[in-house]
Coordinates of C-alpha atoms and ligand atoms in Angstrom, one line a residue:
M1 CA 4.8 -3.0 18.1
S2 CA 5.8 0.2 16.3
I3 CA 4.1 3.5 17.3
Q4 CA 5.8 6.9 17.0
K5 CA 4.3 9.7 19.1
L6 CA 6.0 13.1 19.2
E7 CA 5.7 15.8 21.9
N8 CA 6.1 19.4 20.6
H9 CA 5.5 18.5 17.0
V10 CA 5.9 21.8 15.1
I11 CA 4.6 22.1 11.6
I12 CA 5.4 25.0 9.3
R13 CA 2.4 25.2 6.9
N14 CA 3.0 26.4 3.4
E15 CA -0.4 27.8 2.4
G16 CA 0.6 28.3 -1.2
F17 CA 1.5 24.6 -1.6
I18 CA -1.7 23.6 0.3
E19 CA -3.8 25.7 -2.1
Q20 CA -2.1 24.2 -5.1
A21 CA -2.9 20.7 -3.8
E22 CA -6.5 21.8 -3.3
T23 CA -6.9 22.9 -6.9
L24 CA -5.8 19.4 -8.0
K25 CA -8.5 17.6 -6.0
P26 CA -9.8 14.9 -8.2
Q27 CA -13.4 14.2 -9.2
L28 CA -14.6 10.8 -8.1
H29 CA -16.2 8.5 -10.7
E30 CA -19.2 6.6 -9.4
T31 CA -20.6 3.2 -10.4
I32 CA -23.6 1.4 -9.0
V33 CA -22.7 -2.2 -8.2
E34 CA -25.2 -4.9 -7.1
P35 CA -24.3 -8.1 -5.3
K36 CA -23.8 -11.1 -7.5
A37 CA -24.7 -14.0 -5.2
I38 CA -25.9 -15.2 -1.8
V39 CA -23.1 -17.3 -0.3
E40 CA -22.2 -19.3 2.7
I41 CA -18.8 -19.0 4.4
K42 CA -17.5 -22.5 5.2
S43 CA -14.6 -23.7 7.2
D44 CA -11.9 -25.5 5.1
K45 CA -8.5 -26.1 6.5
D46 CA -7.0 -26.2 3.0
V47 CA -7.7 -22.6 2.0
I48 CA -6.2 -19.4 3.2
H49 CA -7.2 -18.4 6.8
G50 CA -9.4 -21.6 6.8
W51 CA -12.5 -20.1 5.3
K52 CA -14.0 -20.2 1.8
S53 CA -17.2 -18.8 0.3
E54 CA -19.7 -21.1 -1.4
F55 CA -22.4 -20.2 -3.8
V56 CA -26.0 -20.6 -2.5
A57 CA -28.2 -18.7 -4.9
P58 CA -28.1 -15.7 -7.3
A59 CA -28.4 -12.4 -5.5
S60 CA -31.6 -11.7 -7.4
T61 CA -33.4 -14.2 -5.1
L62 CA -32.6 -12.0 -2.0
A63 CA -36.0 -10.2 -2.1
E64 CA -37.8 -13.6 -2.1
T65 CA -37.0 -14.4 1.5
E66 CA -38.4 -13.0 4.7
Y67 CA -36.0 -12.6 7.6
G68 CA -36.8 -12.5 11.3
K69 CA -34.9 -12.4 14.6
G70 CA -31.6 -14.4 14.4
D71 CA -31.7 -14.8 10.6
S72 CA -28.8 -13.7 8.4
V73 CA -27.6 -13.7 4.8
I74 CA -24.2 -13.2 3.2
L75 CA -23.9 -11.3 0.0
D76 CA -21.0 -11.6 -2.4
F77 CA -20.4 -8.6 -4.7
G78 CA -18.3 -10.8 -7.0
N79 CA -15.2 -8.6 -6.8
H80 CA -13.6 -6.0 -4.6
Q81 CA -15.5 -2.8 -4.1
V82 CA -14.8 0.6 -2.5
G83 CA -17.9 2.7 -1.8
Y84 CA -21.1 3.4 -0.1
L85 CA -23.7 0.8 0.7
S86 CA -27.4 1.3 0.6
I87 CA -30.2 -1.1 1.7
K88 CA -33.9 -1.0 0.9
I89 CA -36.0 -2.8 3.5
R90 CA -39.7 -3.5 3.8
P91 CA -41.7 -5.1 6.5
E92 CA -43.9 -8.2 6.1
G93 CA -46.7 -9.2 8.5
S94 CA -48.3 -7.0 11.1
P95 CA -47.4 -3.3 11.3
P96 CA -43.9 -3.0 12.8
D97 CA -44.5 -2.5 16.5
A98 CA -40.8 -2.3 17.5
P99 CA -37.7 -0.9 15.8
L100 CA -35.7 -3.2 13.5
K101 CA -32.1 -3.9 14.6
V102 CA -29.7 -5.1 11.9
K103 CA -26.0 -5.8 12.2
L104 CA -23.7 -5.6 9.1
T105 CA -20.3 -7.2 8.9
I106 CA -18.3 -6.1 5.9
G107 CA -15.2 -7.9 4.7
E108 CA -12.7 -8.0 1.9
M109 CA -12.0 -11.7 2.8
P110 CA -14.2 -14.6 3.9
V111 CA -12.3 -14.7 7.3
E112 CA -13.7 -11.2 8.2
I113 CA -17.2 -12.5 7.9
A114 CA -16.6 -15.8 9.6
E115 CA -14.5 -14.9 12.7
P116 CA -16.1 -12.7 15.3
F117 CA -14.4 -9.3 15.6
E118 CA -14.9 -9.6 19.4
N119 CA -12.0 -12.1 19.4
Y120 CA -9.6 -9.7 17.8
T121 CA -6.4 -9.2 19.8
G122 CA -4.1 -7.3 17.4
W123 CA -2.3 -4.0 18.4
L124 CA -3.9 -1.8 15.7
S125 CA -7.3 -0.3 16.7
S126 CA -10.2 -2.8 16.4
S127 CA -12.2 0.2 15.0
W128 CA -10.8 -0.6 11.6
L129 CA -12.8 -3.8 11.5
Q130 CA -15.8 -3.0 9.3
E131 CA -19.1 -3.4 11.0
E132 CA -22.2 -1.4 11.6
T133 CA -25.4 -1.8 13.7
I134 CA -28.4 0.1 12.6
I135 CA -31.7 0.6 14.3
V136 CA -34.7 1.6 12.2
D137 CA -37.8 3.1 13.7
V138 CA -39.9 3.5 10.5
L139 CA -40.4 0.9 7.8
P140 CA -40.2 0.6 4.8
T141 CA -36.9 2.5 4.5
E142 CA -33.9 2.9 2.4
I143 CA -30.6 3.4 4.3
T144 CA -27.3 4.6 3.0
L145 CA -24.4 3.9 5.3
P146 CA -22.4 7.1 6.0
R147 CA -19.0 5.4 6.0
R148 CA -17.1 4.3 2.9
Y149 CA -16.4 0.6 3.0
S150 CA -13.8 -1.6 1.3
F151 CA -15.2 -5.1 0.7
R152 CA -16.4 -8.0 -1.3
Y153 CA -18.7 -9.6 1.2
V154 CA -21.5 -8.2 3.3
K155 CA -23.3 -10.1 6.1
L156 CA -26.7 -8.8 7.1
E157 CA -27.9 -10.2 10.4
V158 CA -31.3 -9.4 11.8
I159 CA -30.7 -8.9 15.6
D160 CA -34.4 -8.3 16.2
T161 CA -37.7 -7.3 14.6
S162 CA -40.7 -8.3 16.9
P163 CA -42.8 -11.4 17.1
K164 CA -45.3 -9.7 14.9
Y165 CA -43.3 -8.8 11.8
R166 CA -40.4 -9.9 9.5
I167 CA -38.5 -8.0 6.9
V168 CA -37.4 -8.3 3.3
F169 CA -34.1 -6.9 2.0
E170 CA -35.6 -5.6 -1.3
K171 CA -32.3 -4.2 -2.6
V172 CA -28.7 -3.9 -1.6
E173 CA -26.3 -1.9 -3.7
C174 CA -22.9 -0.2 -3.5
R175 CA -22.0 3.2 -5.0
A176 CA -18.4 2.4 -5.9
V177 CA -16.0 5.3 -6.0
T178 CA -12.6 5.9 -7.5
S179 CA -10.7 8.8 -9.0
A180 CA -9.1 6.5 -11.6
N181 CA -10.6 6.6 -15.0
I182 CA -10.6 3.0 -16.3
N183 CA -11.0 4.3 -19.9
D184 CA -7.5 5.8 -19.7
I185 CA -5.9 2.4 -19.7
Q186 CA -4.4 0.9 -22.7
T187 CA -5.2 -2.8 -22.4
I188 CA -2.4 -5.2 -23.2
S189 CA -2.9 -8.7 -24.3
R190 CA -0.1 -11.0 -23.0
Q191 CA 0.7 -14.4 -24.3
D192 CA 1.3 -15.4 -20.7
K193 CA -2.1 -15.6 -19.1
E194 CA -0.8 -15.5 -15.6
L195 CA 1.0 -12.2 -16.2
Q196 CA -2.1 -10.9 -17.9
K197 CA -4.2 -11.7 -14.8
M198 CA -1.6 -10.1 -12.6
D199 CA -1.7 -7.0 -14.7
E200 CA -5.5 -6.8 -14.4
I201 CA -5.5 -7.3 -10.7
S202 CA -2.8 -4.8 -10.1
I203 CA -4.8 -2.2 -12.0
K204 CA -7.9 -3.0 -10.0
T205 CA -5.8 -2.7 -6.8
L206 CA -4.5 0.7 -7.9
A207 CA -7.9 2.0 -9.0
D208 CA -9.5 1.0 -5.6
C209 CA -6.7 2.9 -3.8
M210 CA -7.1 6.0 -6.0
Q211 CA -9.5 8.2 -4.1
D212 CA -9.1 11.8 -3.0
V213 CA -5.4 11.0 -2.7
F214 CA -3.5 7.8 -3.4
E215 CA -4.5 5.9 -0.3
D216 CA -2.4 3.0 1.0
G217 CA -5.5 0.8 1.6
P218 CA -9.1 1.7 1.3
K219 CA -9.9 -0.4 4.4
R220 CA -6.9 0.6 6.4
D221 CA -5.1 3.1 6.9
R222 CA -7.1 5.0 4.2
R223 CA -4.4 7.6 4.0
L224 CA -1.5 9.0 2.0
W225 CA 1.9 7.3 2.9
L226 CA 5.0 8.4 1.0
G227 CA 6.4 4.9 0.6
D228 CA 3.1 3.7 -0.9
L229 CA 2.8 6.8 -3.0
R230 CA 6.1 6.3 -4.7
L231 CA 5.1 2.8 -5.9
Q232 CA 1.5 3.8 -6.8
A233 CA 2.9 6.7 -8.9
L234 CA 5.1 4.3 -10.8
A235 CA 2.2 2.0 -11.6
N236 CA 0.1 5.0 -12.5
Y237 CA 2.5 6.3 -15.1
E238 CA 2.2 2.9 -16.9
T239 CA -1.6 2.8 -16.6
F240 CA -4.0 5.6 -15.7
K241 CA -1.4 8.4 -16.2
N242 CA -3.2 10.6 -13.7
N243 CA -0.2 12.8 -13.1
D244 CA -2.2 15.5 -11.4
L245 CA -3.0 13.1 -8.6
V246 CA 0.7 12.5 -8.0
K247 CA 1.3 16.2 -8.2
R248 CA -1.4 16.9 -5.6
C249 CA 0.1 14.3 -3.2
L250 CA 3.5 15.8 -3.6
Y251 CA 2.2 19.3 -2.7
L252 CA 0.3 17.9 0.2
F253 CA 3.5 16.5 1.7
A254 CA 5.4 19.6 0.9
G255 CA 2.6 21.7 2.5
V256 CA 3.2 20.5 6.0
P257 CA 6.9 19.9 6.8
D258 CA 8.2 20.1 10.4
D259 CA 10.3 23.0 11.6
K260 CA 13.4 21.4 10.2
G261 CA 11.8 21.0 6.8
K262 CA 11.3 17.2 7.1
V263 CA 8.3 15.7 5.4
A264 CA 6.1 13.3 7.4
A265 CA 5.8 9.7 6.5
N266 CA 2.0 10.1 6.0
V267 CA -0.6 12.9 6.1
F268 CA -4.3 13.1 6.8
V269 CA -6.5 15.2 4.5
A270 CA -9.5 15.6 6.8
P271 CA -10.8 17.7 8.6
K272 CA -7.9 19.6 7.0
L273 CA -4.4 18.7 5.9
I274 CA -2.5 17.4 8.9
A275 CA 1.0 15.8 9.0
D276 CA 1.1 12.7 11.1
D277 CA 3.7 12.7 13.9
T278 CA 5.5 9.8 12.2
Y279 CA 8.8 10.3 10.4
L280 CA 10.6 7.5 8.6
F281 CA 14.2 8.0 7.3
D282 CA 13.5 6.2 4.0
Y283 CA 10.0 7.6 3.4
S284 CA 11.2 11.2 3.8
L285 CA 13.9 10.5 1.2
F286 CA 11.3 9.0 -1.1
F287 CA 9.8 12.5 -1.5
A288 CA 12.8 13.3 -3.7
S289 CA 12.4 9.9 -5.4
T290 CA 8.7 10.5 -6.2
L291 CA 9.5 14.0 -7.4
H292 CA 12.2 12.5 -9.7
D293 CA 9.8 9.9 -11.2
Y294 CA 7.0 12.5 -11.5
Y295 CA 9.2 14.9 -13.4
F296 CA 10.5 12.3 -15.8
A297 CA 6.9 11.1 -16.4
S298 CA 5.4 14.5 -16.8
S299 CA 8.2 17.0 -17.9
D300 CA 6.5 19.4 -15.5
L301 CA 9.4 21.7 -14.9
K302 CA 7.4 24.3 -12.9
T303 CA 6.6 21.7 -10.2
L304 CA 10.1 20.5 -10.1
Q305 CA 11.3 24.1 -9.6
E306 CA 8.8 24.6 -6.8
L307 CA 9.4 21.3 -5.0
W308 CA 13.1 20.9 -5.5
P309 CA 14.0 22.8 -2.2
T310 CA 11.7 20.3 -0.3
A311 CA 13.3 17.3 -2.0
Y312 CA 16.8 18.6 -1.5
K313 CA 16.1 19.3 2.2
Q314 CA 15.2 15.6 2.7
V315 CA 18.6 14.5 1.4
E316 CA 20.3 17.2 3.5
L317 CA 18.6 16.0 6.7
A318 CA 19.4 12.4 5.9
L319 CA 23.1 13.3 5.4
E320 CA 23.2 14.6 9.0
R321 CA 22.9 10.9 10.2
L322 CA 26.2 9.9 8.6
D323 CA 29.2 9.3 10.9
K324 CA 32.7 10.3 10.2
N325 CA 33.2 7.3 7.9
H326 CA 30.1 8.3 5.8
I327 CA 28.1 5.4 7.2
L328 CA 24.6 5.9 8.6
K329 CA 24.6 5.8 12.4
D330 CA 22.6 2.8 13.6
S331 CA 20.8 3.0 16.9
A332 CA 17.8 1.3 18.6
D333 CA 15.7 4.5 18.5
W334 CA 15.7 5.5 14.8
W335 CA 12.9 5.0 12.4
S336 CA 13.4 3.7 8.9
F337 CA 10.7 1.5 7.5
I338 CA 12.3 -0.8 4.8
D339 CA 10.0 -3.8 5.6
W340 CA 7.9 -5.4 8.3
Q341 CA 10.5 -8.2 8.6
E342 CA 10.9 -9.1 12.2
G343 CA 14.4 -8.4 13.5
L344 CA 15.5 -6.6 10.4
N345 CA 18.5 -4.2 10.9
K346 CA 17.8 -1.0 8.9
Q347 CA 21.3 0.5 8.6
T348 CA 22.5 -0.9 5.3
P349 CA 19.2 -0.8 3.4
S350 CA 18.9 2.8 4.6
Q351 CA 22.4 3.6 3.4
A352 CA 21.4 2.1 0.0
I353 CA 18.2 4.1 -0.1
L354 CA 20.2 7.3 0.6
I355 CA 22.5 6.5 -2.4
Y356 CA 19.6 5.6 -4.6
T357 CA 17.8 8.9 -3.9
M358 CA 21.0 11.0 -4.1
K359 CA 21.5 9.7 -7.6
Q360 CA 17.9 10.8 -8.5
G361 CA 18.6 14.1 -6.7
I362 CA 21.7 14.6 -8.9
R363 CA 19.6 14.0 -12.0
L364 CA 17.1 16.6 -10.9
A365 CA 19.9 19.1 -10.0
Q366 CA 21.2 18.6 -13.5
E367 CA 17.8 19.4 -15.0
L368 CA 17.6 22.5 -12.9
N369 CA 21.2 23.5 -13.2
A370 CA 21.0 23.7 -9.4
P371 CA 24.1 24.7 -7.5
Q372 CA 23.7 21.7 -5.1
Q373 CA 24.8 19.2 -7.8
N374 CA 28.5 19.4 -7.0
L375 CA 28.0 18.9 -3.3
L376 CA 25.7 16.0 -3.9
E377 CA 28.2 14.4 -6.3
D378 CA 31.0 14.9 -3.9
R379 CA 29.1 13.4 -0.9
L380 CA 27.8 10.5 -3.0
E381 CA 31.2 9.4 -4.0
K382 CA 32.3 9.2 -0.3
I383 CA 29.1 7.4 0.7
E384 CA 29.4 4.8 -2.0
T385 CA 33.0 4.1 -1.2
A386 CA 32.2 3.9 2.5
A387 CA 29.5 1.4 1.7
K388 CA 31.9 -0.8 -0.2
T389 CA 34.6 -0.5 2.5
F390 CA 32.6 -0.9 5.7
L391 CA 29.4 -2.7 4.7
W392 CA 30.6 -5.2 2.2
D393 CA 31.8 -8.5 3.6
E394 CA 34.3 -9.9 1.1
Q395 CA 34.4 -13.3 2.7
Q396 CA 30.6 -13.8 2.8
Q397 CA 30.1 -11.9 -0.5
F398 CA 27.2 -10.1 1.1
F399 CA 26.4 -6.7 2.5
I400 CA 26.2 -6.7 6.3
S401 CA 24.1 -4.4 8.5
G402 CA 24.4 -3.1 12.0
A403 CA 26.7 -4.1 14.9
E404 CA 25.4 -7.7 14.6
R405 CA 26.7 -7.8 11.0
Q406 CA 23.3 -9.0 9.8
V407 CA 23.0 -10.4 6.4
S408 CA 19.4 -9.7 5.2
W409 CA 17.6 -9.8 1.9
A410 CA 16.7 -6.1 2.2
S411 CA 20.4 -5.0 2.4
Q412 CA 21.4 -6.9 -0.8
I413 CA 18.3 -5.9 -2.7
W414 CA 18.6 -2.2 -1.9
M415 CA 22.3 -2.2 -2.6
V416 CA 21.6 -3.6 -6.1
L417 CA 19.0 -1.0 -6.7
A418 CA 21.4 1.7 -5.4
G419 CA 23.7 0.6 -8.3
I420 CA 27.0 0.9 -6.5
F421 CA 28.4 -2.2 -8.3
S422 CA 28.6 -3.0 -12.0
R423 CA 25.8 -4.9 -13.6
E424 CA 27.8 -8.1 -13.6
E425 CA 28.6 -7.8 -9.9
N426 CA 25.0 -7.0 -9.1
Q427 CA 23.9 -10.1 -11.1
K428 CA 26.3 -12.2 -9.1
L429 CA 25.0 -10.7 -5.8
I430 CA 21.4 -11.2 -6.6
N431 CA 21.9 -14.7 -7.7
H432 CA 24.0 -15.4 -4.6
L433 CA 21.0 -14.1 -2.5
L434 CA 18.5 -16.4 -4.3
T435 CA 20.7 -19.5 -3.8
D436 CA 22.0 -18.8 -0.3
K437 CA 18.6 -17.5 1.0
P438 CA 19.8 -15.7 4.2
E439 CA 17.5 -16.1 7.2
V440 CA 16.4 -12.5 7.5
G441 CA 13.9 -12.5 4.6
I442 CA 11.1 -10.5 3.2
A443 CA 7.7 -9.8 4.9
T444 CA 5.7 -7.6 2.5
P445 CA 4.8 -7.2 -1.2
Y446 CA 6.5 -3.8 -0.8
M447 CA 9.9 -5.5 -0.3
Y448 CA 9.0 -8.2 -2.9
H449 CA 8.6 -5.4 -5.4
H450 CA 12.1 -4.3 -4.8
L451 CA 13.4 -7.9 -5.1
V452 CA 11.8 -8.2 -8.5
E453 CA 13.0 -4.8 -9.7
A454 CA 16.5 -5.7 -8.5
L455 CA 16.4 -8.8 -10.6
L456 CA 15.1 -6.9 -13.6
V457 CA 17.9 -4.2 -13.4
S458 CA 20.3 -7.1 -13.1
E459 CA 18.9 -8.5 -16.3
E460 CA 17.5 -11.6 -14.7
K461 CA 14.1 -11.4 -16.4
E462 CA 13.2 -15.1 -16.1
Q463 CA 13.9 -15.2 -12.4
A464 CA 12.0 -12.0 -11.9
I465 CA 9.0 -13.5 -13.7
A466 CA 9.3 -16.7 -11.6
E467 CA 9.4 -14.7 -8.4
M468 CA 6.3 -12.7 -9.4
K469 CA 4.4 -15.9 -10.3
T470 CA 5.2 -17.5 -6.9
Y471 CA 4.3 -14.4 -5.0
W472 CA 1.5 -12.4 -6.6
G473 CA 0.5 -15.5 -8.5
G474 CA 0.3 -17.2 -5.1
M475 CA -2.1 -14.5 -4.0
I476 CA -4.3 -15.1 -7.0
Q477 CA -4.4 -18.8 -6.3
D478 CA -5.4 -18.0 -2.8
G479 CA -8.3 -16.0 -4.1
A480 CA -7.1 -12.4 -4.4
D481 CA -9.4 -10.0 -6.3
T482 CA -7.0 -7.2 -5.4
F483 CA -3.5 -7.6 -4.1
W484 CA -2.8 -7.7 -0.4
E485 CA -0.8 -5.7 2.1
L486 CA 0.8 -8.8 3.5
Y487 CA 1.5 -12.2 2.1
D488 CA 3.8 -14.9 3.2
P489 CA 3.3 -18.1 1.1
N490 CA 4.8 -20.1 4.0
N491 CA 2.7 -18.6 6.7
K492 CA -0.5 -17.4 5.3
D493 CA -1.9 -16.1 8.6
F494 CA 1.0 -13.7 8.9
S495 CA 0.3 -10.2 10.2
P496 CA 2.8 -7.7 11.7
Y497 CA -0.3 -6.3 13.6
G498 CA -1.1 -9.4 15.6
S499 CA -4.1 -10.6 13.6
H500 CA -4.8 -11.2 9.9
L501 CA -8.3 -9.8 10.5
I502 CA -6.8 -6.3 10.4
N503 CA -4.6 -6.8 7.3
S504 CA -5.6 -4.9 4.3
Y505 CA -6.5 -7.0 1.3
C506 CA -6.4 -4.2 -1.3
H507 CA -3.1 -2.4 -0.7
A508 CA -1.2 0.2 -2.7
W509 CA 2.3 -1.2 -2.3
S510 CA 1.1 -4.5 -3.7
C511 CA -0.1 -2.9 -7.0
T512 CA 3.2 -2.9 -8.8
P513 CA 3.1 -6.0 -11.0
T514 CA 1.5 -3.8 -13.7
Y515 CA 4.4 -1.4 -13.5
L516 CA 6.9 -4.3 -13.6
I517 CA 5.1 -6.0 -16.5
R518 CA 4.6 -2.9 -18.6
K519 CA 7.9 -1.0 -17.8
Y520 CA 10.1 -4.0 -18.4
D521 CA 7.9 -5.5 -21.1
L522 CA 7.6 -8.9 -19.4
Ligands
RAM1 C1 1.5 0.3 7.3 C2 0.8 0.4 6.0 C3 1.3 1.5 5.0 C4 2.8 1.6 5.2 C5 3.2 1.8 6.6 C6 4.7 2.0 6.8 O1 0.8 1.1 8.2 O2 0.8 -0.8 5.4 O3 0.9 1.2 3.7 O4 3.3 2.5 4.3 O5 2.8 0.6 7.3

């Protein structure tokens, strides 16, 4: 379990930055979506989580049926939706002499409809599981649920009417919302239909996560995380090109640093802008990285000038963790995310991320003619040399991490991306990784993205495509309408949270195939 909770969390609010973010608040586009079908969720041991949906009737037949106590119906909206549900209900029979009680269960995946939420035992709050009980005094009625939901399936269960009346669901619809403008996308037609499909699903994933900010997942955690933002922004530059939304998110992070200047790993935007008391070594550094990518996508020099001090501060604070050998200190109590891989030592991948972001920092310093450039270059050289001296195991031909000298996928992948070796050496390393397959592997699409990008920068295009087809292609075969937060093809029930019910099935950090396909012209 990984929960960070800080006492005496001091935030220094920069009202100018917060106002700037406010002016960039996006407009939400709305679309009314109706369910496509009435379905049943059936048990099937051969499908993911053991549950599949089966067509029963077109959704247009919904209003032909009367429902009484204990009856239920499952609606399939045909694709993933993020929005507000409304239901029109009328009574049939005698005048309603008791309130109507209806329970809604709302799910992105069939498993969420099939398995009772009461049985959930994960360590994240069960309040994320999407359900609602409504009690209606006066019928007929039209109810709009106040919460925004993320779903494909909705189960309506009549808990009670009275012996004297039944009800009809005359209409159910969803007001779907996104700040992405689908018309802004240049459609591409690929020869390879699998890649084409992956591109489309990535774009849908990204669009459904684009709300008031770039959310990590519209079901959970519904907030702005830096690590997710960095990847969403990259996918966005290749597709929606909503640069202002990236800019808004950068200003939000820069608006609430702590008293040392460190930016939080995630922020809440309601009831007002609040920095979460969670700090991750890699995520803070990715502020600089996201600013780098934003600047080169937008040429917005003014924003770069304003946010450079915040970006540089993240590097400066990260450098404080180096020991006398220029290697990041490892300890049991530090927080760097990297991946949800069980038992992963974070030292070497974090060192690589430091190198990766310092290089981007140097590029920014050059653009600005900033005095920090020399210092960054000087430190970088030492840190890179130290990585080769102390973290590279000549005998194993792998980078090792921590006192246990762990060989992980994450260390090799991030060192390739950090570019401390030549292209040929990187190519050798990444191929060695794929053939040797060290035990400490990859747990998330987030880390998989980095594997694929490491292959692409090493000019291993065919292998990159093959990995994407196994991984994101595997999700598609397992029924993904949008790409998932977690996916382990060898253990499809995997969840770092103790239950796959709480996993998010439309998740920002999984939206990058469109970036990889378009940027590297796959
Ligand atoms: C989970 C979410 C989020 C991610 C953090 C580190 O809570 O999946 O997207 O950035 O972990």
